[in-house]
Coordinates of C-alpha atoms in Angstrom, one line a residue:
X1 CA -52.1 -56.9 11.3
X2 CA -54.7 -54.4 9.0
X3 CA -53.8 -54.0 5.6
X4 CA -54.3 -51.0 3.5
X5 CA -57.2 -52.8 1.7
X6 CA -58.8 -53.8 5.2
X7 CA -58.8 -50.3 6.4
X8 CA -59.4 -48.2 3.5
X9 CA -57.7 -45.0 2.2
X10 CA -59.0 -42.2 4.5
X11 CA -58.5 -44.2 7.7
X12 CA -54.8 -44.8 6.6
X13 CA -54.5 -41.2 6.4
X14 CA -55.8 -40.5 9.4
X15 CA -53.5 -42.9 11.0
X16 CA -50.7 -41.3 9.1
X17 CA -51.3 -37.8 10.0
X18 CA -52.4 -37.7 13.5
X19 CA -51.0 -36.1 16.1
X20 CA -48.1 -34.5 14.1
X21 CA -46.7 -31.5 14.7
X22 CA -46.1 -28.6 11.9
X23 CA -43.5 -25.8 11.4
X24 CA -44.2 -22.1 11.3
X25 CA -43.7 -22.5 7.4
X26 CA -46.7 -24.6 7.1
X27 CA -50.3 -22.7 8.0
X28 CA -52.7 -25.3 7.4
X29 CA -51.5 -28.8 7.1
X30 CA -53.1 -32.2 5.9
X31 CA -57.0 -31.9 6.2
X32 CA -58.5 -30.2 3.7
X33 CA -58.3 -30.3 -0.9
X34 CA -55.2 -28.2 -0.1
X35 CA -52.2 -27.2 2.0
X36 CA -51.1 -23.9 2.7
X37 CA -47.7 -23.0 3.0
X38 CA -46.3 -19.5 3.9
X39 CA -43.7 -17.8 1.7
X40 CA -41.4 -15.8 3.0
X41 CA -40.0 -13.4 0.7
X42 CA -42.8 -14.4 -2.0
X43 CA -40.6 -16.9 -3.7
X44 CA -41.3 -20.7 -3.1
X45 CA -38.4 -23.0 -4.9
X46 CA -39.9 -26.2 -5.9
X47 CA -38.4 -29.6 -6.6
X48 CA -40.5 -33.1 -7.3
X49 CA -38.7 -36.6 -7.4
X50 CA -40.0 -40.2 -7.5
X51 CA -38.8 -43.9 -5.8
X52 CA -39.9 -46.6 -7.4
X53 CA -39.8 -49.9 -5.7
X54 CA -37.3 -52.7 -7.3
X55 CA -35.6 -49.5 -9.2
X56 CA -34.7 -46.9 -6.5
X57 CA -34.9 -49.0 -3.1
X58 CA -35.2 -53.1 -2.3
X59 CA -37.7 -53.9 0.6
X60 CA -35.4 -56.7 1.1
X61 CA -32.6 -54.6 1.6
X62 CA -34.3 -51.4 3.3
X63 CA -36.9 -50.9 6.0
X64 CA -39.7 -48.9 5.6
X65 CA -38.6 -46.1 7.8
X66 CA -35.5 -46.1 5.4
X67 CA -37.4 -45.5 2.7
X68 CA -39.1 -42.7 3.9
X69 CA -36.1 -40.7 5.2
X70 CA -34.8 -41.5 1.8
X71 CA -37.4 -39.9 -0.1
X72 CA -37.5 -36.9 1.9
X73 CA -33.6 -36.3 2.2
X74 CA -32.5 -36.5 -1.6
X75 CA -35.8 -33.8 -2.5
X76 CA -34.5 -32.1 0.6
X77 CA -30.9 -31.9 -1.2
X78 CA -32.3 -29.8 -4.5
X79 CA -33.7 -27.1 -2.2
X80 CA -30.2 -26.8 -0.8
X81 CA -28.5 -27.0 -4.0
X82 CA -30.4 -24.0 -4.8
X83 CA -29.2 -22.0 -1.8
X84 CA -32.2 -22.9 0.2
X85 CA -33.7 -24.2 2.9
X86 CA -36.7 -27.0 2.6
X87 CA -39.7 -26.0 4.4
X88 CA -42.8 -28.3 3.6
X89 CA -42.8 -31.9 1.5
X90 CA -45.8 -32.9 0.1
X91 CA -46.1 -37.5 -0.6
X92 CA -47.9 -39.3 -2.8
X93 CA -47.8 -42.7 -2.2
X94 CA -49.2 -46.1 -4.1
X95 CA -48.9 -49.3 -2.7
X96 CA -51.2 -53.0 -2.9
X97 CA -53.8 -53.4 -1.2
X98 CA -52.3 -56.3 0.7
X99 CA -49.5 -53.7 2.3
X100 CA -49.5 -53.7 5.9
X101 CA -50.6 -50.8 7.6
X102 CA -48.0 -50.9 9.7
X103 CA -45.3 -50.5 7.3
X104 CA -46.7 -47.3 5.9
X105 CA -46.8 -45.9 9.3
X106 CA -42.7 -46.8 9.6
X107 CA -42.5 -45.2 6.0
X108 CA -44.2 -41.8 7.3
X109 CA -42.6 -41.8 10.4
X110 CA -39.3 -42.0 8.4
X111 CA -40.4 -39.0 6.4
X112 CA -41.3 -37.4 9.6
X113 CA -38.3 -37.9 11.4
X114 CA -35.9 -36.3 8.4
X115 CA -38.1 -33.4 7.9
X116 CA -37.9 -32.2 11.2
X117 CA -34.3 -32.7 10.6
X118 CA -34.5 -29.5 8.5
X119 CA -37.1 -27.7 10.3
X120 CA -39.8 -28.8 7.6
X121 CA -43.5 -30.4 7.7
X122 CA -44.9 -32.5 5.7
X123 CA -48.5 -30.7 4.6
X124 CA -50.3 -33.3 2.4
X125 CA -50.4 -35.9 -0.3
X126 CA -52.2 -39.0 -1.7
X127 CA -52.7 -42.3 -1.3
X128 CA -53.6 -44.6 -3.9
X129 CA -53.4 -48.6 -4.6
X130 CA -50.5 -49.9 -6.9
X131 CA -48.9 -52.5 -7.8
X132 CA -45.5 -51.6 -6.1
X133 CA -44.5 -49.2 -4.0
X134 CA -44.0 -45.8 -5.7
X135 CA -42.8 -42.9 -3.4
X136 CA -43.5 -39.1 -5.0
X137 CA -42.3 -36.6 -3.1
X138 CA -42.5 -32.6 -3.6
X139 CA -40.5 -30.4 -1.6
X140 CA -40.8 -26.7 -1.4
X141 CA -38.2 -24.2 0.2
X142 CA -37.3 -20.5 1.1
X143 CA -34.9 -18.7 -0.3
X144 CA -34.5 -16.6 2.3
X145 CA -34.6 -13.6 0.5
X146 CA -31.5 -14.5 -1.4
X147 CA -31.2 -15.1 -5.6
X148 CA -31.2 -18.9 -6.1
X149 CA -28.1 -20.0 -6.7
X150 CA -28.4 -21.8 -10.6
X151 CA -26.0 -24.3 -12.8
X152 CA -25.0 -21.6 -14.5
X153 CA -22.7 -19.1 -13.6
X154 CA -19.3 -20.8 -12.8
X155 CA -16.9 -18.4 -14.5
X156 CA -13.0 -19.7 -15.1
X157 CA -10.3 -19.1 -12.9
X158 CA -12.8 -20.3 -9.7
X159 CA -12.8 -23.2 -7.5
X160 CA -14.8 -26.2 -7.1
X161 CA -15.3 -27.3 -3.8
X162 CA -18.2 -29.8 -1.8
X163 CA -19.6 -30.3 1.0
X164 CA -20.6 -33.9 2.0
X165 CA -18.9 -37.3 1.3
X166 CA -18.8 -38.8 -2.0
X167 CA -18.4 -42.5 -3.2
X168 CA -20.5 -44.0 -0.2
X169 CA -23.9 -44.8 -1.4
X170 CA -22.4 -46.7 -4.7
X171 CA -19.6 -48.8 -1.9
X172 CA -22.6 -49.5 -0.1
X173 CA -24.8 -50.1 -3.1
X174 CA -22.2 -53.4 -4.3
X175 CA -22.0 -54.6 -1.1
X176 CA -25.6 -55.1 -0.8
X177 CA -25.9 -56.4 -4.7
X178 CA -22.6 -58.6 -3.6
X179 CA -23.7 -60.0 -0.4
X180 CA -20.7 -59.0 0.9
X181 CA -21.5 -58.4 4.8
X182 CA -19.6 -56.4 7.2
X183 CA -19.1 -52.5 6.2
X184 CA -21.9 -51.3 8.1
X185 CA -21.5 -47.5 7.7
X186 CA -21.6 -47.7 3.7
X187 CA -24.5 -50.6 3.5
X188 CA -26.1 -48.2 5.8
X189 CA -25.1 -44.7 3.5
X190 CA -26.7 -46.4 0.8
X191 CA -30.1 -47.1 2.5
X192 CA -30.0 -43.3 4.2
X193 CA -28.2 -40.9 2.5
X194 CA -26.8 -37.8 4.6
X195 CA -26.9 -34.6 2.6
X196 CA -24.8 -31.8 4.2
X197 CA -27.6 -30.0 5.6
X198 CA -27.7 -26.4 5.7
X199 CA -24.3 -26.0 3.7
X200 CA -26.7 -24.7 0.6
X201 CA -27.5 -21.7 2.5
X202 CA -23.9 -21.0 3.7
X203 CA -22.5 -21.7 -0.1
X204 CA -25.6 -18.9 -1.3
X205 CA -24.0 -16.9 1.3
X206 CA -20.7 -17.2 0.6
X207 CA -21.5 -15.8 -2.9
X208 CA -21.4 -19.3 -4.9
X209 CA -21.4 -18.6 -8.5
X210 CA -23.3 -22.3 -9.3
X211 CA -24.1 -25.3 -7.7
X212 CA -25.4 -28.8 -7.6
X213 CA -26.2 -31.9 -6.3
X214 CA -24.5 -34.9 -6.7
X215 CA -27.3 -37.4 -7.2
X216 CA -26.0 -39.0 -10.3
X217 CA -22.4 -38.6 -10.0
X218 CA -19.5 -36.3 -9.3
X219 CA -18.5 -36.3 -12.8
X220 CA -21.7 -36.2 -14.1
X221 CA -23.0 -33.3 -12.0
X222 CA -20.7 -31.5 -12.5
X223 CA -20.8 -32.2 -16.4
X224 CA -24.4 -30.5 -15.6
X225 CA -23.0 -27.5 -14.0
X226 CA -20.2 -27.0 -16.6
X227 CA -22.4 -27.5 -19.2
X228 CA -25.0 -24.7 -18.1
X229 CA -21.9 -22.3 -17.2
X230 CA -20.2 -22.6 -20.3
X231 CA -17.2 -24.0 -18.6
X232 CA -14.4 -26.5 -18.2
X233 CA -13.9 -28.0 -14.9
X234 CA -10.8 -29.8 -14.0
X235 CA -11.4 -32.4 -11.0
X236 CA -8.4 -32.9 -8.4
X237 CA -7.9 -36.4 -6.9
X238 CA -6.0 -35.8 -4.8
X239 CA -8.2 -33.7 -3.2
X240 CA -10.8 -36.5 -3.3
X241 CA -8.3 -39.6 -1.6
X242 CA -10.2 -38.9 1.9
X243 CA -13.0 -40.7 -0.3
X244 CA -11.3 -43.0 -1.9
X245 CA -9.7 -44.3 1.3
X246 CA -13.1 -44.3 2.9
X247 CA -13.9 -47.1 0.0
X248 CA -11.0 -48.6 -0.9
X249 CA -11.3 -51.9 1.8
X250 CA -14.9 -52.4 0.3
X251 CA -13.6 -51.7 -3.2
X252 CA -11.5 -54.2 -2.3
X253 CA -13.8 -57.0 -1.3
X254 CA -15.8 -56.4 -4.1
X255 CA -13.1 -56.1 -6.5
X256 CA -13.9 -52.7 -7.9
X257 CA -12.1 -49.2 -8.7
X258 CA -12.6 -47.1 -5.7
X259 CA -12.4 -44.2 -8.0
X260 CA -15.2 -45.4 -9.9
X261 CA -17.8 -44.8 -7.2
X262 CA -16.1 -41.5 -6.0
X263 CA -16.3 -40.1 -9.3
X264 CA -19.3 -41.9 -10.8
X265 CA -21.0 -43.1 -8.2
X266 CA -24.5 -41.0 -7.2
X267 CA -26.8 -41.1 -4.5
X268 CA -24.3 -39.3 -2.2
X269 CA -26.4 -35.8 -2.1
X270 CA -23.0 -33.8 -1.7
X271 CA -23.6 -30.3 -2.9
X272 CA -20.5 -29.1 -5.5
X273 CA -20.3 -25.5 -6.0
X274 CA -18.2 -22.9 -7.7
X275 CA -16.5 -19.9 -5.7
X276 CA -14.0 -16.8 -6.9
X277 CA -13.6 -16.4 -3.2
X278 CA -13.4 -18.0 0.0
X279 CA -14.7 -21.3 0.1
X280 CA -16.8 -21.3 3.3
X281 CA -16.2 -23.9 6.3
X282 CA -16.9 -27.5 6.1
X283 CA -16.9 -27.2 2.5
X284 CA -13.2 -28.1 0.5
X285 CA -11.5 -27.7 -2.6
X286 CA -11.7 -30.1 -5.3
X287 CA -10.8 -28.5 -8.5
X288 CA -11.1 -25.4 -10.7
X289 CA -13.1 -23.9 -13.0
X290 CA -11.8 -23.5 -16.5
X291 CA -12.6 -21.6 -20.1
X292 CA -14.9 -23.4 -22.5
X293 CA -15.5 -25.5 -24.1
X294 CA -17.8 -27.2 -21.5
X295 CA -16.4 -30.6 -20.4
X296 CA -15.0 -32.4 -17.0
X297 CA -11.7 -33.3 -16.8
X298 CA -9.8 -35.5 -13.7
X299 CA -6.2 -34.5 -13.4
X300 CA -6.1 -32.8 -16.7
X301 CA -6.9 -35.9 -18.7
X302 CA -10.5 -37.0 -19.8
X303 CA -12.0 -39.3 -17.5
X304 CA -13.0 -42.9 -19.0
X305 CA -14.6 -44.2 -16.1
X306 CA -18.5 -44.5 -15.1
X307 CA -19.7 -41.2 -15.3
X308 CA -22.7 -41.9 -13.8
X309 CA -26.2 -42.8 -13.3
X310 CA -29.0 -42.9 -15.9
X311 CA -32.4 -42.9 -15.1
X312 CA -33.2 -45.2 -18.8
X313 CA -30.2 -47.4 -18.4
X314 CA -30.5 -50.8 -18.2

């Protein structure tokens, strides 16, 4: 089995980027000192995020073709909280020498397979020796001709709603830390995460005043979006119990709060948006929007769980 040391950066590459296929979006691809992506409308939304091995994903825990849908899905998930719609991911990768080759070819073909999920390419990157794995990952996207849809701009008297499951990625997340086996579906949802795909556009058409996505936490998201709105919001549970049911067996097991990881647990990739009128399918209700001063409230009280995660925290 070659090793990224054995076979040297450029032949890597050209391992990596052979014989894939691009999107209309993408006009010259991986190849040359630069990419060229089209534009549609003139306006490219941009987004950049890093993985970092032993702090954002085990090896132990996740395969390499895990790690790679990963990486793409949760930039793919900040185009779409912006109304958009991901069209070309650029990767930068570092690695040791000693890496097999093989498991970067998993890692790209994970990449692969959940950009084409979205209709997007991936049009370059770098490849460089580190001591751990370190994913970087920037994703551009098309507004379609619409405004972005911002933080700001929730106004009282609207309604929160979101699209996507919440709570699932921090079940699976103490399972995995637990080794707790069995729950298969949330181990897995915190591995992959499944952002609600094409639900960004539909909010930005639907006229969503604000909107985000949950990658830290619901409370703390939104905490964002009230915060850059000016805005109270008042979170409903029992509009969330379909999530809390989905995690109260695990919760359970591991003998933790199921609300705990519905309302501060991240790495879900919901989106959470404010309307003043109808919320749009496969999106529902999950609390309002109130006057200032900016803060989150669950059920009208102040919420003293876990509001979620910080990127400094121990």
């Amino acid at each position: 089995m070659s090793t990224l040391g054995e076979l040297g950066e450029f032949a890597v590459i050209g391992q990596l980027v052979r014989g894939r296929g691009q999107p209309d979006a993408v006009a010259l691809g991986p190849g040359d000192d630069a990419a060229v992506v089209l534009a549609g409308d003139g306006r490219v939304a941009v987004s950049t995020d890093m993985l970092v091995e032993g702090r954002h994903f085990r090896l132990d825990w996740s395969t390499p073709h895990d790690v790679g849908r990963k990486a793409v899905a949760q930039n793919a998930a900040d185009i779409e909280a912006m109304g958009g719609r991901p069209s070309a991911f650029v990767i930068g990768f570092g690695a040791p020498p000693q890496t097999p080759a093989a498991d970067v070819s998993a890692l790209a073909d994970g990449m692969w397979q959940e950009a084409e999920r979205v209709g997007a390419g991936i049009a370059g990157g770098d490849l460089v020796s580190c001591p751990q794995w370190v994913v970087a990952v920037t994703v551009l996207g098309d507004l379609g001709g619409r405004a972005s849809v911002r933080r700001a701009g929730a106004r009282p008297g609207s309604r929160i709603a979101v699209a996507g499951q919440l709570g699932r990625s921090a079940a699976g997340y103490a399972l995995w830390h637990n080794g707790i086996e069995g729950f298969d579906d949330l181990r897995r949802r915190h591995l992959v995460p499944q952002p609600p795909y094409g639900q960004g556009r539909a909010a930005a058409e639907a006229g969503a005043e604000a909107m985000i996505d949950v990658s830290d936490g619901l409370v703390a998201d939104v905490g964002h979006l009230a915060e850059s709105s000016g805005v109270g919001v008042d979170l409903d549970t029992d509009a969330l119990s379909a999530d809390r049911d989905a995690v109260s067996a695990a919760a359970e097991a591991v003998g933790a709060d199921p609300w705990s990881w519905v309302l501060g647990g991240g790495e879900d990739h919901a989106l959470v948006a404010a309307f003043a009128g109808p919320v749009p399918a496969h999106w529902r209700v999950i609390g309002r929007v109130l006057d200032g001063p900016a803060r989150v409230l669950v059920d009208g009280k102040q919420w003293t769980g876990p509001a979620g995660w910080e990127s400094f925290a121990r």
